[in-house]
PDB file of C-alpha atoms in Angstrom:
ATOM      1  CA  MET A 206     112.862  92.752  94.564  1.00  0.00           C
ATOM      2  CA  THR A 207     116.213  93.716  93.053  1.00  0.00           C
ATOM      3  CA  THR A 208     116.905  97.372  92.160  1.00  0.00           C
ATOM      4  CA  THR A 209     119.128  98.581  89.357  1.00  0.00           C
ATOM      5  CA  GLU A 210     119.883 102.277  88.698  1.00  0.00           C
ATOM      6  CA  ILE A 211     120.745 103.363  85.178  1.00  0.00           C
ATOM      7  CA  PRO A 212     123.658 105.826  85.235  1.00  0.00           C
ATOM      8  CA  GLN A 213     122.828 109.164  83.643  1.00  0.00           C
ATOM      9  CA  LYS A 214     125.479 108.750  80.938  1.00  0.00           C
ATOM     10  CA  ARG A 215     123.518 105.674  79.755  1.00  0.00           C
ATOM     11  CA  TRP A 216     120.008 107.107  79.760  1.00  0.00           C
ATOM     12  CA  LYS A 217     119.884 107.764  76.020  1.00  0.00           C
ATOM     13  CA  GLN A 218     121.134 104.203  75.204  1.00  0.00           C
ATOM     14  CA  PHE A 219     118.602 102.757  77.727  1.00  0.00           C
ATOM     15  CA  CYS A 220     115.679 104.631  76.052  1.00  0.00           C
ATOM     16  CA  GLU A 221     116.810 103.574  72.598  1.00  0.00           C
ATOM     17  CA  ARG A 222     117.117  99.911  73.647  1.00  0.00           C
ATOM     18  CA  ILE A 223     113.641  99.837  75.254  1.00  0.00           C
ATOM     19  CA  SER A 224     112.083 101.511  72.133  1.00  0.00           C
ATOM     20  CA  GLU A 225     113.835  99.135  69.693  1.00  0.00           C
ATOM     21  CA  LEU A 226     113.503  95.829  71.564  1.00  0.00           C
ATOM     22  CA  TYR A 227     110.537  95.889  73.960  1.00  0.00           C
ATOM     23  CA  ARG A 228     107.211  94.885  72.463  1.00  0.00           C
ATOM     24  CA  GLY A 229     104.971  94.618  75.478  1.00  0.00           C
ATOM     25  CA  ALA A 230     102.355  96.754  77.237  1.00  0.00           C
ATOM     26  CA  VAL A 231     102.730  99.334  79.971  1.00  0.00           C
ATOM     27  CA  SER A 232     100.757 100.940  82.722  1.00  0.00           C
ATOM     28  CA  ILE A 233     101.908 104.384  83.735  1.00  0.00           C
ATOM     29  CA  HIS A 234     101.259 106.357  86.940  1.00  0.00           C
ATOM     30  CA  ILE A 235     102.466 109.632  88.218  1.00  0.00           C
ATOM     31  CA  ILE A 236     103.174 110.366  91.888  1.00  0.00           C
ATOM     32  CA  GLY A 237     103.062 114.167  92.346  1.00  0.00           C
ATOM     33  CA  LEU A 238     105.058 116.174  94.834  1.00  0.00           C
ATOM     34  CA  ASP A 239     101.987 116.032  97.055  1.00  0.00           C
ATOM     35  CA  GLY A 240     102.311 112.186  97.228  1.00  0.00           C
ATOM     36  CA  ARG A 241      99.107 111.611  95.253  1.00  0.00           C
ATOM     37  CA  LYS A 242      99.198 108.819  92.667  1.00  0.00           C
ATOM     38  CA  ARG A 243      97.209 109.230  89.442  1.00  0.00           C
ATOM     39  CA  PRO A 244      96.886 106.905  86.412  1.00  0.00           C
ATOM     40  CA  VAL A 245      98.114 108.002  82.956  1.00  0.00           C
ATOM     41  CA  ALA A 246      97.762 104.789  81.038  1.00  0.00           C
ATOM     42  CA  ASP A 247      96.618 101.225  81.760  1.00  0.00           C
ATOM     43  CA  ASP A 248      97.987  98.199  79.897  1.00  0.00           C
ATOM     44  CA  VAL A 249      98.603  99.785  76.455  1.00  0.00           C
ATOM     45  CA  PRO A 250     101.352  98.887  73.994  1.00  0.00           C
ATOM     46  CA  LEU A 251     104.586 100.804  74.433  1.00  0.00           C
ATOM     47  CA  ARG A 252     105.680 102.616  71.275  1.00  0.00           C
ATOM     48  CA  THR A 253     108.751 104.673  72.198  1.00  0.00           C
ATOM     49  CA  VAL A 254     110.846 106.044  75.024  1.00  0.00           C
ATOM     50  CA  VAL A 255     113.005 108.993  73.962  1.00  0.00           C
ATOM     51  CA  LEU A 256     115.500 111.163  75.873  1.00  0.00           C
ATOM     52  CA  GLN A 257     115.774 114.663  74.466  1.00  0.00           C
ATOM     53  CA  LYS A 258     118.156 117.396  75.404  1.00  0.00           C
ATOM     54  CA  GLN A 259     116.214 120.609  75.373  1.00  0.00           C
ATOM     55  CA  THR A 260     119.057 122.825  76.625  1.00  0.00           C
ATOM     56  CA  LEU A 261     122.443 122.282  78.304  1.00  0.00           C
ATOM     57  CA  CYS A 262     120.768 121.661  81.640  1.00  0.00           C
ATOM     58  CA  ASN A 263     117.281 120.590  80.624  1.00  0.00           C
ATOM     59  CA  ASP A 264     116.438 117.000  79.610  1.00  0.00           C
ATOM     60  CA  VAL A 265     113.041 115.521  78.819  1.00  0.00           C
ATOM     61  CA  VAL A 266     111.987 111.855  78.645  1.00  0.00           C
ATOM     62  CA  THR A 267     108.964 111.363  76.389  1.00  0.00           C
ATOM     63  CA  ILE A 268     106.979 108.037  76.550  1.00  0.00           C
ATOM     64  CA  GLU A 269     104.561 107.177  73.787  1.00  0.00           C
ATOM     65  CA  ALA A 270     102.088 104.395  74.305  1.00  0.00           C
ATOM     66  CA  GLY A 271      98.910 103.258  72.547  1.00  0.00           C
ATOM     67  CA  ARG A 272      97.329 100.846  70.189  1.00  0.00           C
ATOM     68  CA  PRO A 273      98.408 101.037  66.493  1.00  0.00           C
ATOM     69  CA  ASP A 274      94.953 102.236  65.380  1.00  0.00           C
ATOM     70  CA  GLU A 275      94.800 105.010  67.988  1.00  0.00           C
ATOM     71  CA  ARG A 276      96.563 108.311  68.427  1.00  0.00           C
ATOM     72  CA  PRO A 277      99.366 107.634  70.962  1.00  0.00           C
ATOM     73  CA  LEU A 278      99.392 108.959  74.470  1.00  0.00           C
ATOM     74  CA  GLN A 279     102.438 111.094  75.236  1.00  0.00           C
ATOM     75  CA  HIS A 280     103.813 111.462  78.712  1.00  0.00           C
ATOM     76  CA  GLN A 281     106.781 113.717  79.436  1.00  0.00           C
ATOM     77  CA  ILE A 282     109.132 113.737  82.413  1.00  0.00           C
ATOM     78  CA  VAL A 283     110.906 117.108  82.583  1.00  0.00           C
ATOM     79  CA  GLU A 284     114.316 117.143  84.203  1.00  0.00           C
ATOM     80  CA  PRO A 285     114.655 113.502  85.060  1.00  0.00           C
ATOM     81  CA  ILE A 286     116.909 112.973  88.137  1.00  0.00           C
ATOM     82  CA  ARG A 287     117.133 109.130  88.390  1.00  0.00           C
ATOM     83  CA  ILE A 288     116.031 106.100  86.394  1.00  0.00           C
ATOM     84  CA  VAL A 289     115.607 102.952  88.496  1.00  0.00           C
ATOM     85  CA  LEU A 290     114.521  99.427  87.393  1.00  0.00           C
ATOM     86  CA  ARG A 291     113.171  96.849  89.766  1.00  0.00           C
ATOM     87  CA  LYS A 292     113.352  93.165  89.003  1.00  0.00           C
ATOM     88  CA  ASP A 293     110.723  90.665  90.098  1.00  0.00           C
ATOM     89  CA  GLY A 294     112.422  87.880  92.143  1.00  0.00           C
ATOM     90  CA  GLU A 295     110.261  85.115  90.778  1.00  0.00           C
ATOM     91  CA  SER A 296     110.380  85.778  87.003  1.00  0.00           C
ATOM     92  CA  GLY A 297     113.841  87.380  86.975  1.00  0.00           C
ATOM     93  CA  ARG A 298     112.479  90.118  84.646  1.00  0.00           C
ATOM     94  CA  TYR A 299     112.412  93.890  85.154  1.00  0.00           C
ATOM     95  CA  ASN A 300     108.764  94.703  85.597  1.00  0.00           C
ATOM     96  CA  HIS A 301     108.821  98.096  87.166  1.00  0.00           C
ATOM     97  CA  LEU A 302     110.617 101.388  86.236  1.00  0.00           C
ATOM     98  CA  GLU A 303     110.693 104.601  88.260  1.00  0.00           C
ATOM     99  CA  ILE A 304     111.748 107.876  86.732  1.00  0.00           C
ATOM    100  CA  PHE A 305     112.308 110.595  89.362  1.00  0.00           C
ATOM    101  CA  GLY A 306     111.884 114.111  88.023  1.00  0.00           C
ATOM    102  CA  GLU A 307     111.536 117.704  89.141  1.00  0.00           C
ATOM    103  CA  THR A 308     107.753 117.499  89.347  1.00  0.00           C
ATOM    104  CA  GLY A 309     107.320 114.022  90.737  1.00  0.00           C
ATOM    105  CA  THR A 310     107.913 110.368  89.992  1.00  0.00           C
ATOM    106  CA  THR A 311     106.608 108.454  87.011  1.00  0.00           C
ATOM    107  CA  GLU A 312     106.100 104.720  87.606  1.00  0.00           C
ATOM    108  CA  ILE A 313     105.918 102.320  84.623  1.00  0.00           C
ATOM    109  CA  ASP A 314     104.883  98.720  84.917  1.00  0.00           C
ATOM    110  CA  PHE A 315     105.849  96.390  82.050  1.00  0.00           C
ATOM    111  CA  HIS A 316     103.569  93.488  80.906  1.00  0.00           C
ATOM    112  CA  PRO A 317     105.470  91.220  80.476  1.00  0.00           C
ATOM    113  CA  GLY A 318     108.629  92.282  82.252  1.00  0.00           C
ATOM    114  CA  ILE A 319     111.772  93.245  80.424  1.00  0.00           C
ATOM    115  CA  ASN A 320     114.244  90.406  79.775  1.00  0.00           C
ATOM    116  CA  PRO A 321     117.568  91.370  81.575  1.00  0.00           C
ATOM    117  CA  ALA A 322     119.532  90.283  78.486  1.00  0.00           C
ATOM    118  CA  LEU A 323     118.129  93.337  76.682  1.00  0.00           C
ATOM    119  CA  LEU A 324     119.725  95.640  79.139  1.00  0.00           C
ATOM    120  CA  GLU A 325     123.136  94.023  79.590  1.00  0.00           C
ATOM    121  CA  LYS A 326     125.970  96.533  80.342  1.00  0.00           C
ATOM    122  CA  LEU A 327     123.677  99.525  80.764  1.00  0.00           C
ATOM    123  CA  ALA A 328     123.801  99.511  84.570  1.00  0.00           C
ATOM    124  CA  ALA A 329     127.650  99.269  84.686  1.00  0.00           C
TER     125      ALA A 329
END
């Protein structure tokens, strides 16, 4: 499995690109600081991924997912530290995203995986 880290200066562009161009489903899990993994969403359509600057030193990534006829689920990652994509060797697509934050790690699985062409130049 190939790993690609998105540089912090490109996080906003990465979130915008995913929101605009990805039309698949996601499963979301949180791994807390205690190491326990808990589900947040399972195989629901991704709506948006947004990076917001709350203050000079406080960022928040908000993920919205859900079916069009339902109220969307919102998951927030406060103070993201790293954003890492993992590519499946067989399909060549990015199928796993990890966002490391102050309160734990959010894991997002994409169904289907993200076409690498959508993310060209973001990891440079």
